Coordinates of C-alpha atoms in Angstrom, one line a residue:
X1 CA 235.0 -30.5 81.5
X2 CA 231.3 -29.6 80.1
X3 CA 229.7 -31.9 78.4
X4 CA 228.4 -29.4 75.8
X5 CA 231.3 -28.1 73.1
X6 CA 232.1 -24.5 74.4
X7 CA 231.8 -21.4 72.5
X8 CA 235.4 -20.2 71.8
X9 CA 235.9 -16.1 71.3
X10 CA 239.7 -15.8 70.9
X11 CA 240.6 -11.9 70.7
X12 CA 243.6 -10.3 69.6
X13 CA 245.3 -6.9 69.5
X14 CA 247.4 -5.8 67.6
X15 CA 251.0 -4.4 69.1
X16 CA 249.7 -4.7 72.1
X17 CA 252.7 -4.2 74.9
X18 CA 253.3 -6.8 77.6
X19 CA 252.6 -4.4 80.5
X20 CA 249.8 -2.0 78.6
X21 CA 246.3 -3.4 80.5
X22 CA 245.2 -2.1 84.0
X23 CA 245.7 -5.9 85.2
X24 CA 249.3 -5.7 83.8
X25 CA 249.9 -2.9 85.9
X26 CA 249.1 0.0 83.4
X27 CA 247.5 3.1 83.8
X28 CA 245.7 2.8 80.3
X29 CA 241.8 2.1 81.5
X30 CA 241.0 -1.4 80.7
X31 CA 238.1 -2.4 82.7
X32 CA 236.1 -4.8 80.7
X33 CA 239.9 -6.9 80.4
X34 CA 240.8 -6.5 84.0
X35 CA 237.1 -7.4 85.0
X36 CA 238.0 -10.7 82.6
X37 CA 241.0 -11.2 84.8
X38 CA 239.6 -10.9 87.6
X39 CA 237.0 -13.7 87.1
X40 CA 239.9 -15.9 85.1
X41 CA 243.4 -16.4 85.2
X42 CA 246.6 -14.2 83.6
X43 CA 249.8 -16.1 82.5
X44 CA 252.7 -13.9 82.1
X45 CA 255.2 -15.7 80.3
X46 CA 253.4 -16.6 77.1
X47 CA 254.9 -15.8 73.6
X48 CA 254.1 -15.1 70.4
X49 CA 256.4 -15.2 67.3
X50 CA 257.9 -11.3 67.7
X51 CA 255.5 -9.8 64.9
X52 CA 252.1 -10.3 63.2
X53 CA 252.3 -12.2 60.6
X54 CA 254.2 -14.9 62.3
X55 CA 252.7 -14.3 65.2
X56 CA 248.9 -14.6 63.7
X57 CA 250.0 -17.8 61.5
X58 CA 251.2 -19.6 64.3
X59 CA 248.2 -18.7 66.4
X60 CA 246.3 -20.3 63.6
X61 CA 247.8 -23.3 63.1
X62 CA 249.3 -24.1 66.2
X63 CA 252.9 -24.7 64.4
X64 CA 255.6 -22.6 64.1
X65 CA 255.1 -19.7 61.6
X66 CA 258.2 -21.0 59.4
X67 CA 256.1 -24.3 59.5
X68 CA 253.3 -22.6 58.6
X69 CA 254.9 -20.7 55.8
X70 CA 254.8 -17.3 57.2
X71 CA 258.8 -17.1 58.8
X72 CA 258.9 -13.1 58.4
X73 CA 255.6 -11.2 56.5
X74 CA 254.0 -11.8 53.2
X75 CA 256.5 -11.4 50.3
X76 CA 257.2 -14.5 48.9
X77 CA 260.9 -15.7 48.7
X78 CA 260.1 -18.8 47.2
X79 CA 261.5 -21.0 50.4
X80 CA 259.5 -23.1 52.3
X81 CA 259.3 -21.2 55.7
X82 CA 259.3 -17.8 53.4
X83 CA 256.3 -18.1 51.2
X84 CA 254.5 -15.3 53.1
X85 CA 251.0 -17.2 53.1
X86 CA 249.6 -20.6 55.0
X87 CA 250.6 -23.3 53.1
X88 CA 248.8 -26.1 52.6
X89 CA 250.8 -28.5 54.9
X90 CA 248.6 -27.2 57.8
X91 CA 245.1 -26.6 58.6
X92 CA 244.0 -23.2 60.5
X93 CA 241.5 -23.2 63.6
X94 CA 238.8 -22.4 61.5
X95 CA 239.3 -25.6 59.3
X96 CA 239.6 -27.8 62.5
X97 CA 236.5 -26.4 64.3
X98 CA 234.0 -26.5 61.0
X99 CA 234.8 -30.0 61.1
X100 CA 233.6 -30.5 64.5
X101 CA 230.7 -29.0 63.8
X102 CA 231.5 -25.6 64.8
X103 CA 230.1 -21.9 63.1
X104 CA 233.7 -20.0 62.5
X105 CA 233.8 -16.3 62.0
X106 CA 236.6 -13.5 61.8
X107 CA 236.0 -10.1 62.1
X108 CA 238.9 -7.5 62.2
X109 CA 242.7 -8.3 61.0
X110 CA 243.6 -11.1 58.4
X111 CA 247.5 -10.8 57.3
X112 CA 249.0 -14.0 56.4
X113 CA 248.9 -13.9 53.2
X114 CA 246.9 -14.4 49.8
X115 CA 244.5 -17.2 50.8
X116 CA 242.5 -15.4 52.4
X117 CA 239.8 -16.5 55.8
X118 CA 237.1 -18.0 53.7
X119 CA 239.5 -20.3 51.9
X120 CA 240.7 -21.4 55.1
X121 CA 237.7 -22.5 57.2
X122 CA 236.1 -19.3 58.2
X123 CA 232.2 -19.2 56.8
X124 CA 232.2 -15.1 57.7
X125 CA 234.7 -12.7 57.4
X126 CA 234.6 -8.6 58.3
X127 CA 237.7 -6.5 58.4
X128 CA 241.2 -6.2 56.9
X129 CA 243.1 -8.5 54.9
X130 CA 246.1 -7.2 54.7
X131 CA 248.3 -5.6 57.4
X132 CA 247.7 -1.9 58.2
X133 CA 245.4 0.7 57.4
X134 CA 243.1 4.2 58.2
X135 CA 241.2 3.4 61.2
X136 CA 238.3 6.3 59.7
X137 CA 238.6 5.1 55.8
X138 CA 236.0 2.0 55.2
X139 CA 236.9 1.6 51.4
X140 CA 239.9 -0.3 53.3
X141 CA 238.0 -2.8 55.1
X142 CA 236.3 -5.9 53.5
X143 CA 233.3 -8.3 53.8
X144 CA 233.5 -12.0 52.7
X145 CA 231.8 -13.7 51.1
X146 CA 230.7 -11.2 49.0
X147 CA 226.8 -11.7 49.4
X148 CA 226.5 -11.9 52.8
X149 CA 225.1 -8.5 54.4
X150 CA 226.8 -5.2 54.9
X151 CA 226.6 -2.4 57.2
X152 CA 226.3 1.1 56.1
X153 CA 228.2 4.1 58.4
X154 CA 227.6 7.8 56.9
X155 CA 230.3 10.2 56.4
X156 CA 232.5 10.4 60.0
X157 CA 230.4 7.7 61.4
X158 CA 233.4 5.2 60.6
X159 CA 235.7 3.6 63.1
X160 CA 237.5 0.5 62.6
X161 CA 237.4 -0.7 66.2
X162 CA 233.8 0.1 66.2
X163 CA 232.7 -1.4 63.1
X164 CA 235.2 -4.5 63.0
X165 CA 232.5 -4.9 67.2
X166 CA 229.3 -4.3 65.2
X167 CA 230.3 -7.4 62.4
X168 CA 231.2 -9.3 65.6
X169 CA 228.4 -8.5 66.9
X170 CA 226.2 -9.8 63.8
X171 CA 228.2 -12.8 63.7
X172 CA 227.1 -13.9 67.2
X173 CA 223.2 -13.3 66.5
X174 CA 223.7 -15.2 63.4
X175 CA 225.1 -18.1 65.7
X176 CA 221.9 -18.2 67.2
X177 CA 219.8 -19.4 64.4
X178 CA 220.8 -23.1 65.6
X179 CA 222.3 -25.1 68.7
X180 CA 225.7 -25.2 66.8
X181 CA 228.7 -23.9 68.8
X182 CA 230.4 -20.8 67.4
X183 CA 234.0 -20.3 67.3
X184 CA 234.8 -16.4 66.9
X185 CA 238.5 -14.8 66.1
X186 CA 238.1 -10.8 67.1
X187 CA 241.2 -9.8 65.5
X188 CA 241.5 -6.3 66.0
X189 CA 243.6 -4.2 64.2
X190 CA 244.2 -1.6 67.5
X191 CA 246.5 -0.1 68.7
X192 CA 248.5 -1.0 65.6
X193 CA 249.6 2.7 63.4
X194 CA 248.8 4.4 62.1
X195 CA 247.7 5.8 65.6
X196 CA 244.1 7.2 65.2
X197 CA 241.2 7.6 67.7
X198 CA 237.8 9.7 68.3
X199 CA 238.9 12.8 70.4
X200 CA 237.3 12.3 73.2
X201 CA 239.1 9.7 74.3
X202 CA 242.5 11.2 73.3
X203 CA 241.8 13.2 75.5
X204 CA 240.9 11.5 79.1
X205 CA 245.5 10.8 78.6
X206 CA 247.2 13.9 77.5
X207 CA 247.5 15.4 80.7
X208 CA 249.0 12.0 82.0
X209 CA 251.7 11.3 79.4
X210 CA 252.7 14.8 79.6
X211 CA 255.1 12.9 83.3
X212 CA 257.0 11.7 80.5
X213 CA 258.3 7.7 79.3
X214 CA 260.9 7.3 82.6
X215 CA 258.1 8.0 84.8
X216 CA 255.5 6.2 83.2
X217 CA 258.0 3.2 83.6
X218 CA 258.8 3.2 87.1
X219 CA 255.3 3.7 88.0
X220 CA 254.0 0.4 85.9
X221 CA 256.6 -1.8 87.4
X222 CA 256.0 -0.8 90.9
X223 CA 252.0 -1.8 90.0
X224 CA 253.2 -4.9 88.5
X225 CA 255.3 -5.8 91.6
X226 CA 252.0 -5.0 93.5
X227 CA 249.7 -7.0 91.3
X228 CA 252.5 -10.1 91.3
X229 CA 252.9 -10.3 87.7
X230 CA 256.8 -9.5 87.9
X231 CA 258.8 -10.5 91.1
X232 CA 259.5 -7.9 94.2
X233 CA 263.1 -7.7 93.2
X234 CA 262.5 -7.2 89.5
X235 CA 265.0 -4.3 88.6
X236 CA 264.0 -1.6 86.1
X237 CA 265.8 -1.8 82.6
X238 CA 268.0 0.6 81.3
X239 CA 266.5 2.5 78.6
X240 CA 266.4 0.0 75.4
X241 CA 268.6 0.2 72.5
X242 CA 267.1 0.8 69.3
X243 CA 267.3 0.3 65.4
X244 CA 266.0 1.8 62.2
X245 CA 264.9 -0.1 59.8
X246 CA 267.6 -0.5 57.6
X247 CA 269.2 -1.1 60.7
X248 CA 272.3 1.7 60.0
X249 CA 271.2 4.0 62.6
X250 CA 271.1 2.5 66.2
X251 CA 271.4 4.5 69.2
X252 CA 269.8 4.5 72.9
X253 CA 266.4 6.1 74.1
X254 CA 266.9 9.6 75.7
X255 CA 266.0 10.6 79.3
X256 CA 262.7 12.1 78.8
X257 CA 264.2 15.3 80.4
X258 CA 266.3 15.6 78.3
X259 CA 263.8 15.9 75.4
X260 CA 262.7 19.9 74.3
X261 CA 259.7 20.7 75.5
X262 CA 258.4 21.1 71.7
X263 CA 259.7 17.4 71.3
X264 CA 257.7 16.2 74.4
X265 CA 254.4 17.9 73.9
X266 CA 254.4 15.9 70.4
X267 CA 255.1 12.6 72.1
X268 CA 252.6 13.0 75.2
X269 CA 250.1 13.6 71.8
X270 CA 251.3 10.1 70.2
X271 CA 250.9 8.4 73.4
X272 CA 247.8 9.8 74.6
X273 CA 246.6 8.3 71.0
X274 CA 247.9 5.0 71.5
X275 CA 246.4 4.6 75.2
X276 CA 242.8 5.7 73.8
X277 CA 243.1 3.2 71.1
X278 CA 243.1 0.7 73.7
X279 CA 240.9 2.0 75.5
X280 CA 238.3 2.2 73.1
X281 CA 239.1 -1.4 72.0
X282 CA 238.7 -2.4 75.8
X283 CA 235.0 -0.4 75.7
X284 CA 234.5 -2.7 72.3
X285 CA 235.3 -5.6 74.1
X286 CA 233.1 -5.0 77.0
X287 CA 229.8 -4.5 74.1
X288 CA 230.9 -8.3 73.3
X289 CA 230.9 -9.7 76.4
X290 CA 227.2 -7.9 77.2
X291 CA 226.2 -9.4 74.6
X292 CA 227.4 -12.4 75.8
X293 CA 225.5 -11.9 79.5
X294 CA 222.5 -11.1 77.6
X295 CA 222.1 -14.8 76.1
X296 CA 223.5 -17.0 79.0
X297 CA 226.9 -17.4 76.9
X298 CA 229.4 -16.2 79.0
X299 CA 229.7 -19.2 81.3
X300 CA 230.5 -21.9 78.3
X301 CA 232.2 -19.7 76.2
X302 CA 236.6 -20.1 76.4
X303 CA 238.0 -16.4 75.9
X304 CA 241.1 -16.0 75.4
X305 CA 242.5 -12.5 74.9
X306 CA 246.2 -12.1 73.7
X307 CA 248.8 -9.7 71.8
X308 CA 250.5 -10.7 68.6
X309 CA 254.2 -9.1 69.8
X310 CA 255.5 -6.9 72.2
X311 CA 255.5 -3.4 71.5
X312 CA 256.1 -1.4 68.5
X313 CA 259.3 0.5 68.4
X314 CA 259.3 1.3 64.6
X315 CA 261.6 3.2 64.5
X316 CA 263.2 5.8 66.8
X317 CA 262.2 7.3 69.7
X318 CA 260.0 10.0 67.7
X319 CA 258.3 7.8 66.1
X320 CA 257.0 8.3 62.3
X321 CA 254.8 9.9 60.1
X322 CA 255.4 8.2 56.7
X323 CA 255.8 4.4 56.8
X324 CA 257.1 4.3 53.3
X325 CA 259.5 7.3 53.9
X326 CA 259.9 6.5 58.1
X327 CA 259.8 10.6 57.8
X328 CA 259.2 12.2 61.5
X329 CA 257.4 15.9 61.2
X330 CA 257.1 17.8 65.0
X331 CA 253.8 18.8 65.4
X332 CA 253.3 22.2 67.1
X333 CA 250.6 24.5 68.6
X334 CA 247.6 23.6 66.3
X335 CA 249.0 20.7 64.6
X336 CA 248.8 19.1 67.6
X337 CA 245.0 18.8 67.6
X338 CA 244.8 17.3 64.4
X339 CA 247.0 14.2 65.5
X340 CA 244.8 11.4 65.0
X341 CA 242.8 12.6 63.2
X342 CA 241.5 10.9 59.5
X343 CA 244.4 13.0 58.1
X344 CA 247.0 11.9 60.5
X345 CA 249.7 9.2 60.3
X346 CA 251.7 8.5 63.0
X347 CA 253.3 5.6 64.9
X348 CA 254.9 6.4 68.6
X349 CA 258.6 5.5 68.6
X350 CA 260.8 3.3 70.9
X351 CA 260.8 5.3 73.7
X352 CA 256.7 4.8 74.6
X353 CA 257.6 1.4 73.1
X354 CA 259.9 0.5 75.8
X355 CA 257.6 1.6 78.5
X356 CA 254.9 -0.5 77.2
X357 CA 257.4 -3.5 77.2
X358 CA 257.8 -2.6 81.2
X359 CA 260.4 -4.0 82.3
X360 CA 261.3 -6.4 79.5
X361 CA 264.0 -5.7 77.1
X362 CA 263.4 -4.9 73.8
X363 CA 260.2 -4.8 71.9
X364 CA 258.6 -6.1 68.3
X365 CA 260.6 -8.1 65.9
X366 CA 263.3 -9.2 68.5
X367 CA 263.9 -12.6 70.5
X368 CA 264.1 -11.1 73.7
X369 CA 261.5 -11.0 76.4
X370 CA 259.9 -7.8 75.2
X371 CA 259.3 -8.9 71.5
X372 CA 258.2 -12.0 72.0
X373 CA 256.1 -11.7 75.5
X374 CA 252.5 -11.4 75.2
X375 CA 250.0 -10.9 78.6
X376 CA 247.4 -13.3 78.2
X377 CA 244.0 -13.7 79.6
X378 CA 241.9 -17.2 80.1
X379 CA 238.1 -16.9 81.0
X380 CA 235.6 -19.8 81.5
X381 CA 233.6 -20.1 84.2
X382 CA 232.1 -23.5 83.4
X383 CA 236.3 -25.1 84.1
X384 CA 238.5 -22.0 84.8
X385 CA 238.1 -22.0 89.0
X386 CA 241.3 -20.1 89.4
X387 CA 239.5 -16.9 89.3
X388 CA 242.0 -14.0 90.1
X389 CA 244.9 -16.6 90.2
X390 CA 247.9 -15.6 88.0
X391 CA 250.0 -18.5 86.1
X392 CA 253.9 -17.7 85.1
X393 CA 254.3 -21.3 83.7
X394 CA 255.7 -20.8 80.3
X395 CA 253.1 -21.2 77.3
X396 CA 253.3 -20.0 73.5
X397 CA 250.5 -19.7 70.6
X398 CA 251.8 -23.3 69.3
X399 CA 249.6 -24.2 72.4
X400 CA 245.7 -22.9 71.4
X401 CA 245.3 -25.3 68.3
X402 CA 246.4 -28.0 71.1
X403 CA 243.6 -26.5 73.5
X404 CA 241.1 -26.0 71.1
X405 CA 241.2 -29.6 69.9
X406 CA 241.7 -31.1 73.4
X407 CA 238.4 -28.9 74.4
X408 CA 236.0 -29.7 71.5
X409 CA 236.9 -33.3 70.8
X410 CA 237.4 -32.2 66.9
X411 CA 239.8 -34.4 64.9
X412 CA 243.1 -32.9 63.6
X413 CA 244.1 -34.3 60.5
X414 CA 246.7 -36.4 59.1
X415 CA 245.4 -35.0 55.8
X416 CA 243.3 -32.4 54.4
X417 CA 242.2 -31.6 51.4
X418 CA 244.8 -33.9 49.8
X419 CA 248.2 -32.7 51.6
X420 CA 249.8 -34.1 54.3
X421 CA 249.5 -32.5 57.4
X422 CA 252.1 -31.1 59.6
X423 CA 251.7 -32.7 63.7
X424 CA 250.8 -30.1 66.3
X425 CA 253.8 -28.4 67.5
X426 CA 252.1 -27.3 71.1
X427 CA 250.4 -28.5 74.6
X428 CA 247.0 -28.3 75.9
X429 CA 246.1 -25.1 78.8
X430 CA 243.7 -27.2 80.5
X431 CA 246.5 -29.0 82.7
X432 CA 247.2 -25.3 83.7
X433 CA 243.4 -24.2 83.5
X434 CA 243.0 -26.8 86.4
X435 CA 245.6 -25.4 89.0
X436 CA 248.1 -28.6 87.5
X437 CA 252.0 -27.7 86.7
X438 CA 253.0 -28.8 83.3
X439 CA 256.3 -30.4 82.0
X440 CA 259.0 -28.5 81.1
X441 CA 259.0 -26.7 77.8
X442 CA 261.0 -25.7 74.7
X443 CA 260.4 -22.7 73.1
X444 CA 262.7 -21.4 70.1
X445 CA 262.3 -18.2 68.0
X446 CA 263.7 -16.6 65.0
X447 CA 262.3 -13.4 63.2
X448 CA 264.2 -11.3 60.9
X449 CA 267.8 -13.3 62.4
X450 CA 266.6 -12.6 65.9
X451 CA 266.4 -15.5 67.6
X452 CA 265.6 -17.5 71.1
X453 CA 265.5 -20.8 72.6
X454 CA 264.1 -21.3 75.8
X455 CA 263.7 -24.7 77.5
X456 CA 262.9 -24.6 81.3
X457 CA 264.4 -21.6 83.0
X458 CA 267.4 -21.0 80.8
X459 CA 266.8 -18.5 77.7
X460 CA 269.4 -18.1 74.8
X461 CA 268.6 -14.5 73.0
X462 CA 270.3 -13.0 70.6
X463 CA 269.9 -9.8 68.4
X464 CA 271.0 -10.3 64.6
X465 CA 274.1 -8.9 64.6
X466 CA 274.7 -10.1 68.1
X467 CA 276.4 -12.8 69.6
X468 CA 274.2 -15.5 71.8
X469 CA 273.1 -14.2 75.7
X470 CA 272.3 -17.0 78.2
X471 CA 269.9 -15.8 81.1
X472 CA 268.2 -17.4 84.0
X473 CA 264.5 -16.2 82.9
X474 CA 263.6 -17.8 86.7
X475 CA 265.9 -15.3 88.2
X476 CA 266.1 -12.8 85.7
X477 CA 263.3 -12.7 83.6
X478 CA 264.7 -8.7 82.1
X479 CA 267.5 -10.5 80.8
X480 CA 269.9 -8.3 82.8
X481 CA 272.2 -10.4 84.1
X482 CA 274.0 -12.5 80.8
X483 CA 275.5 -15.9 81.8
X484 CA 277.0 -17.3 79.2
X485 CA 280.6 -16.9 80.2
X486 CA 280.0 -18.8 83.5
X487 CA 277.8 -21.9 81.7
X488 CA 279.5 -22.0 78.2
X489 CA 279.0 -25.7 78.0
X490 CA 274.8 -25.0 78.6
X491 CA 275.7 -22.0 76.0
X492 CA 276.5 -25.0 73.3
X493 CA 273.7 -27.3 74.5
X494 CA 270.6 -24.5 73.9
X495 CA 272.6 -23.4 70.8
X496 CA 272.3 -27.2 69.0
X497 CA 268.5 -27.4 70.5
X498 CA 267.9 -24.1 68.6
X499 CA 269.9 -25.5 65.4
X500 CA 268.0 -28.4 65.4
X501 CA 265.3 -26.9 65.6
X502 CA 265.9 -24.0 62.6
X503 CA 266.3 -27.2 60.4
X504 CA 263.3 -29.0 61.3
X505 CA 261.3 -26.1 61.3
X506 CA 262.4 -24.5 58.0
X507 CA 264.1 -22.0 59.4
X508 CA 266.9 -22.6 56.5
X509 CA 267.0 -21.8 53.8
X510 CA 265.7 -17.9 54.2
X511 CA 266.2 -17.5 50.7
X512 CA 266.6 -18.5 46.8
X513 CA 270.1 -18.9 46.3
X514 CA 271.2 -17.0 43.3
X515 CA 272.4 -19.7 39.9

């Protein structure tokens, strides 16, 4: 370990799949990621919480989101894992690493809940602080506190990705102006809907999307298999269920052949969006990391890039145009080149969500692998020697507050700022930045009453009106294969560890009970 405290730059994207960078096995162009891959390590079973909020309060505090107070989004329902903001029964990254001595900064994506980054540790703040927004629209985009400077973008200069870099960007040189250590959290708000990007870059994917969401599918898990992120044998999925919101329309993604050629060309336009969100946000990346080269950071800086759930299937496999309404309009002939544009509002269905989540099952909100699976990337040269290597040992964002501290030397509290402070819920990465194999874990999940437990290679998952599915993750990490009629006793077991865990965890009650 260095004897200096590192510079930490944790990024994060935003609905991010599991399979959607080029070292993932994607066709999407990510070179400024892979490149960090390449030089670092990839672990490919690490989890978030199954959706943003959750996932970003957890990732914060390094607790459980119901711990945390963030169980599902940011509506209050006056419970203790339900309040739908960061209580104050834990302290955030931020919190910690200003006490060590460290500058903190977030620039893109806030979302958990109405105290906002500079009430919990961060000293600047650029970006959003709720959940979604216009990518080209600045008036939705904030800078805290107040006084600090603010950059100025003329009419159609604007984009989010862009601007929530340049802040970023600002931040570090600010950094500079003494030998304190910086922690930065790059929370961008990409590829998140509504799906907008520049047209250039919409256009370097058209033409490829236009092979359709089966293809696309077969030809990312025969990459993955090649890059060793999934085993040889891993099978394809069927095509994924899926849900509306109200959850009283469920049905099964379509063969893409199947689909009218009107239909198609409008998806291949929604998907061609998506992939140049990321890539854009992968060419924003790569002006960080420059800048990083340029003043001899990159070797002592930790960077961690991660997803805060799988992929987005809200809500069908057309996608929307209306959140409010979930309203889907086919775009034709010339409305096609307007899509994603600053008039545009679109999100790109289950059926590109389930190839993003290649092969997992399922996608955002739900406990199985593709909800809850994140690809993760660890980069520092100064301990990381594994360069290339790729780590399946299970992890999950309870693990970075763990890390951070362990790194740094900071002090996590008993108390802070008068409250008692919840214990860390995670483990340190070094052991696994080192080449060493950790302990078996426990993982357990609930979001919206979809829920997991998995504690060494056996995975209970179960969809909310479901009953409980046992898998071998080691053997079957697409949940294809369900055991629980062959090991109802280990069925039983997982179920009370998952239990127990709902009750410690505030999992229950999930809402006011009515006098």
């Amino acid at each position: 370990m260095p004897i200096e405290k590192p510079n930490i730059l944790l990024i994060l994207a935003d609905d991010l799949g599991f399979s959607d960078l080029g070292s993932f096995g994607s066709e999407i162009q990510t070179p400024h990621l892979d490149q960090l891959a390449e030089g670092g390590l990839r672990f490919t079973q690490f989890y978030n919480s199954a959706r943003c909020c959750p996932s970003r309060a957890s990732l914060l505090t390094g607790l459980y989101p119901h711990q945390a107070g963030v169980g599902e989004m940011t509506e209050d329902h006056e419970t203790p894992g339900y309040r739908g903001f960061l209580k104050d029964q834990c302290v955030t990254l931020a919190e910690v690493l200003k006490e060590a001595g460290y500058h903190t900064y977030l620039s893109g994506k806030w979302h958990v809940g109405k105290k906002g980054p500079i009430e919990r540790g961060f000293d600047d703040f650029y970006g959003m602080l709720g959940g979604f927004s216009s990518f080209w629209d600045q008036k939705d985009y904030s800078r805290l506190p107040e006084d600090r400077p603010k950059r100025h973008y003329r009419d159609g200069e604007f984009y989010a990705t862009d601007a929530i870099t340049d802040y970023a960007l600002d931040f570090l040189e600010d950094s500079r102006s003494d030998e304190r250590p910086y922690f930065l959290y790059l929370s961008y708000n990409a590829p998140h809907f509504p799906l907008q990007a520049p047209k250039e870059e919409i256009a370097k994917y058209e033409r490829i999307y236009e092979k359709g969401w089966d293809r696309i599918r077969e030809d990312r898990l025969e990459r993955m298999k090649r890059l060793k992120i999934v085993g040889e044998n891993t099978p394809l999925t069927p095509r994924s269920e899926y849900w509306n919101r109200d959850r009283d329309i469920q049905g099964t993604n379509p063969a893409w052949d199947s689909i009218d050629p009107d239909r198609q060309k409008d998806l291949v336009k929604r998907m061609a969006i998506y992939a140049a969100m990321v890539d854009r946000m992968d060419q924003n990346i790569g002006r960080v990391f420059d800048d990083l080269r340029k003043n001899g950071e990159l070797e002592n800086t930790l960077i961690l890039f991660c997803s805060d759930n799988g992929a987005c299937a809200e809500w069908d496999p057309w996608g929307f145009d209306n959140w409010i309404t979930t309203s889907n309009f086919l775009h034709r002939k010339a409305d096609l080149d307007k899509m994603g544009g600053p008039d545009s509002y679109h999100s790109y269905g289950s059926g590109w969500a389930n190839a993003c989540s290649t092969p997992l099952r399922l996608y955002k909100h739900y406990g199985h692998e593709g909800g809850i699976s994140t690809p993760l990337l660890a980069h520092w040269p100064e301990v990381i020697k594994r360069q290339g290597e790729i780590d399946h040992q299970p992890g999950h964002f309870i693990d970075i507050m763990t890390t951070f501290v362990d790194i740094t030397n900071a002090s996590y509290p008993d108390q802070y700022r008068g409250h008692q402070i919840l214990p860390m819920e995670g483990e340190s990465l070094v052991p696994a930045f080192l080449g060493e194999t950790r302990q078996e874990r426990t993982f357990c999940f609930e979001h919206e009453q979809h829920c997991g437990v998995r504690q060494g290679p056996w995975k209970l998952s179960k969809i909310k009106e479901g009953d409980w599915e046992l898998y071998n993750i080691d053997n079957d990490r697409t949940e294809m294969h369900n055991l629980r009629d062959q090991h109802p006793e280990l069925v039983m077991k997982l179920k009370k560890v998952w239990e127990d865990w709902a009750e410690r965890t505030d999992v229950y009650p999930r809402r006011v009970m009515s006098k």
